[in-house]
Amino acid sequence: MVTKSLWYKDGLRFGCTSCGSCCGGGPGFVWVTQNEIERLAAKFGITPELFEKLFVWTVKEGHRSLKEYPNGDCVLLDEKTKKCKFYEERPIQCKTWPFWDQNLNKKIFWDLMSEHCPGCNRGRLYSLDEIEKQRTAIEL
Ligand code: SF4
Ligand code: SF4
């Protein structure tokens, strides 16, 4: 049951500008599941085993992340266009941005994050239910 007292109860606007800044520029984790590895590998035209060897590292047992280039860019970020090479197959972590717990717990967190994500507070209005579905889609 969604509580109506949340600070974002009237929804939030978001429209990605494809600036690419959330996909790189510093160290981070892009968690991937086995299903996501298999989908990405199929799109790439290689086996999941090879995809994992080339593009995935194990942070801790049972927790795998996409690799990064030395500059912090995600290994799936196109260097020239600064867009995800496999946008449709991107991991759920990427699909649910910016509606993550850590950004929604307090308005100040959303405001601080928005300073680095120009897609926030513009574009389509996401309803409370849509936001909650995305917020609870993964545990970060
Ligand atoms: S930082 Fe925001 S606007 Fe830029 S690519 Fe990421 S989601 Fe889109
Ligand atoms: S998988 Fe794609 S959307 Fe996700 S961080 Fe990497 S480049 Fe960005």
Short mmCIF file of C-alpha atoms and ligand atoms in Angstrom, two decimals:
data_model
loop_
_atom_site.label_atom_id
_atom_site.label_comp_id
_atom_site.label_asym_id
_atom_site.label_seq_id
_atom_site.Cartn_x
_atom_site.Cartn_y
_atom_site.Cartn_z
CA MET A 1 0.00 0.00 0.00
CA VAL A 2 1.43 3.36 -1.06
CA THR A 3 1.26 6.06 1.57
CA LYS A 4 -0.09 9.41 0.40
CA SER A 5 2.15 11.41 2.73
CA LEU A 6 5.29 10.97 0.70
CA TRP A 7 6.90 14.25 -0.34
CA TYR A 8 6.61 13.19 -4.01
CA LYS A 9 2.96 12.13 -3.72
CA ASP A 10 2.02 14.42 -6.63
CA GLY A 11 4.59 12.76 -8.86
CA LEU A 12 7.94 13.83 -10.24
CA ARG A 13 9.08 14.92 -13.65
CA PHE A 14 11.90 13.17 -15.45
CA GLY A 15 13.11 13.23 -19.03
CA CYS A 16 16.62 11.94 -19.73
CA THR A 17 18.68 14.36 -21.81
CA SER A 18 21.19 11.62 -22.67
CA CYS A 19 24.02 13.64 -21.20
CA GLY A 20 25.68 10.38 -20.12
CA SER A 21 26.94 11.68 -16.81
CA CYS A 22 25.25 8.97 -14.74
CA CYS A 23 26.97 6.30 -16.85
CA GLY A 24 30.48 7.38 -16.12
CA GLY A 25 32.87 10.01 -14.96
CA GLY A 26 33.70 8.26 -11.72
CA PRO A 27 33.78 4.92 -9.97
CA GLY A 28 30.52 3.14 -9.28
CA PHE A 29 28.66 -0.11 -9.58
CA VAL A 30 26.22 -1.19 -12.25
CA TRP A 31 24.79 -4.37 -10.78
CA VAL A 32 23.80 -7.09 -13.22
CA THR A 33 21.82 -10.27 -12.74
CA GLN A 34 22.31 -13.52 -14.62
CA ASN A 35 19.21 -12.80 -16.75
CA GLU A 36 20.57 -9.38 -17.65
CA ILE A 37 23.96 -10.85 -18.55
CA GLU A 38 22.22 -13.37 -20.81
CA ARG A 39 20.12 -10.67 -22.50
CA LEU A 40 23.10 -8.39 -23.05
CA ALA A 41 25.23 -11.26 -24.32
CA ALA A 42 22.53 -12.25 -26.82
CA LYS A 43 22.35 -8.67 -28.07
CA PHE A 44 26.13 -8.62 -28.34
CA GLY A 45 26.08 -11.94 -30.21
CA ILE A 46 28.37 -13.75 -27.79
CA THR A 47 27.89 -16.33 -25.06
CA PRO A 48 26.99 -15.22 -21.54
CA GLU A 49 30.27 -16.73 -20.35
CA LEU A 50 32.31 -14.61 -22.76
CA PHE A 51 30.24 -11.50 -21.98
CA GLU A 52 30.90 -12.02 -18.31
CA LYS A 53 34.60 -12.53 -18.87
CA LEU A 54 34.88 -9.36 -20.96
CA PHE A 55 32.48 -6.96 -19.29
CA VAL A 56 31.56 -8.09 -15.78
CA TRP A 57 33.43 -8.32 -12.51
CA THR A 58 32.47 -9.92 -9.24
CA VAL A 59 32.44 -7.34 -6.48
CA LYS A 60 31.53 -9.88 -3.83
CA GLU A 61 30.18 -13.38 -4.12
CA GLY A 62 26.75 -13.15 -5.72
CA HIS A 63 27.17 -9.46 -6.58
CA ARG A 64 28.37 -8.70 -10.09
CA SER A 65 28.83 -5.32 -11.74
CA LEU A 66 29.61 -4.13 -15.24
CA LYS A 67 33.26 -3.14 -15.62
CA GLU A 68 34.40 0.44 -16.07
CA TYR A 69 37.06 2.10 -18.14
CA PRO A 70 39.88 3.77 -16.19
CA ASN A 71 38.03 7.11 -16.43
CA GLY A 72 35.01 5.61 -14.65
CA ASP A 73 32.82 5.27 -17.74
CA CYS A 74 30.64 2.16 -17.85
CA VAL A 75 31.98 -0.41 -20.28
CA LEU A 76 28.71 -0.20 -22.23
CA LEU A 77 28.81 3.56 -22.67
CA ASP A 78 29.62 4.63 -26.21
CA GLU A 79 32.72 6.80 -25.98
CA LYS A 80 31.69 9.12 -28.81
CA THR A 81 27.93 9.51 -28.42
CA LYS A 82 27.96 9.15 -24.60
CA LYS A 83 24.89 6.93 -24.94
CA CYS A 84 24.35 3.38 -23.75
CA LYS A 85 25.22 0.93 -26.51
CA PHE A 86 22.48 -1.41 -25.33
CA TYR A 87 19.89 0.99 -24.00
CA GLU A 88 16.92 -1.36 -24.40
CA GLU A 89 18.73 -4.15 -22.57
CA ARG A 90 20.30 -1.98 -19.88
CA PRO A 91 20.15 -3.43 -16.35
CA ILE A 92 17.18 -2.71 -14.10
CA GLN A 93 19.40 -0.43 -12.02
CA CYS A 94 19.74 1.85 -15.05
CA LYS A 95 16.10 1.49 -16.09
CA THR A 96 14.82 2.65 -12.73
CA TRP A 97 17.09 5.69 -12.37
CA PRO A 98 16.43 8.23 -10.84
CA PHE A 99 13.63 6.66 -8.81
CA TRP A 100 15.91 4.95 -6.32
CA ASP A 101 15.38 4.76 -2.58
CA GLN A 102 18.49 6.79 -1.94
CA ASN A 103 17.19 9.63 -4.11
CA LEU A 104 13.63 9.52 -2.78
CA ASN A 105 14.04 9.04 0.95
CA LYS A 106 14.19 12.79 1.50
CA LYS A 107 13.53 15.70 -0.83
CA ILE A 108 17.00 17.07 -0.11
CA PHE A 109 18.51 13.87 -1.55
CA TRP A 110 16.45 14.31 -4.70
CA ASP A 111 17.46 17.98 -4.96
CA LEU A 112 21.16 17.21 -4.50
CA MET A 113 21.05 14.39 -7.04
CA SER A 114 19.16 16.60 -9.49
CA GLU A 115 22.09 18.99 -9.60
CA HIS A 116 24.01 16.26 -11.43
CA CYS A 117 21.16 14.84 -13.51
CA PRO A 118 19.72 17.44 -15.88
CA GLY A 119 16.81 15.11 -16.72
CA CYS A 120 15.26 15.59 -13.29
CA ASN A 121 12.36 17.99 -12.77
CA ARG A 122 11.68 18.20 -16.48
CA GLY A 123 10.00 16.00 -19.06
CA ARG A 124 7.19 13.58 -18.36
CA LEU A 125 5.34 13.58 -15.06
CA TYR A 126 5.64 10.19 -13.37
CA SER A 127 2.78 9.38 -11.03
CA LEU A 128 3.32 8.22 -7.47
CA ASP A 129 2.39 4.66 -8.45
CA GLU A 130 4.84 4.66 -11.35
CA ILE A 131 7.59 5.98 -9.09
CA GLU A 132 6.86 3.41 -6.40
CA LYS A 133 6.94 0.57 -8.94
CA GLN A 134 10.39 1.67 -10.07
CA ARG A 135 11.62 2.41 -6.55
CA THR A 136 10.74 -1.09 -5.39
CA ALA A 137 11.90 -2.90 -8.55
CA ILE A 138 15.38 -3.37 -7.14
CA GLU A 139 17.17 -3.28 -3.85
CA LEU A 140 20.22 -1.08 -4.01
S1 SF4 B 1 22.53 12.07 -15.73
FE1 SF4 B 1 20.29 12.14 -15.96
S2 SF4 B 1 19.96 13.23 -17.88
FE2 SF4 B 1 22.09 12.56 -17.87
S3 SF4 B 1 22.08 10.55 -18.92
FE3 SF4 B 1 21.86 10.17 -16.73
S4 SF4 B 1 19.64 10.04 -16.40
FE4 SF4 B 1 19.95 11.07 -18.37
S1 SF4 B 2 24.54 -0.16 -18.80
FE1 SF4 B 2 24.12 1.54 -20.18
S2 SF4 B 2 22.66 2.84 -19.06
FE2 SF4 B 2 23.65 1.49 -17.56
S3 SF4 B 2 25.41 2.61 -16.76
FE3 SF4 B 2 26.13 1.37 -18.47
S4 SF4 B 2 26.02 2.71 -20.25
FE4 SF4 B 2 24.74 3.62 -18.65
#
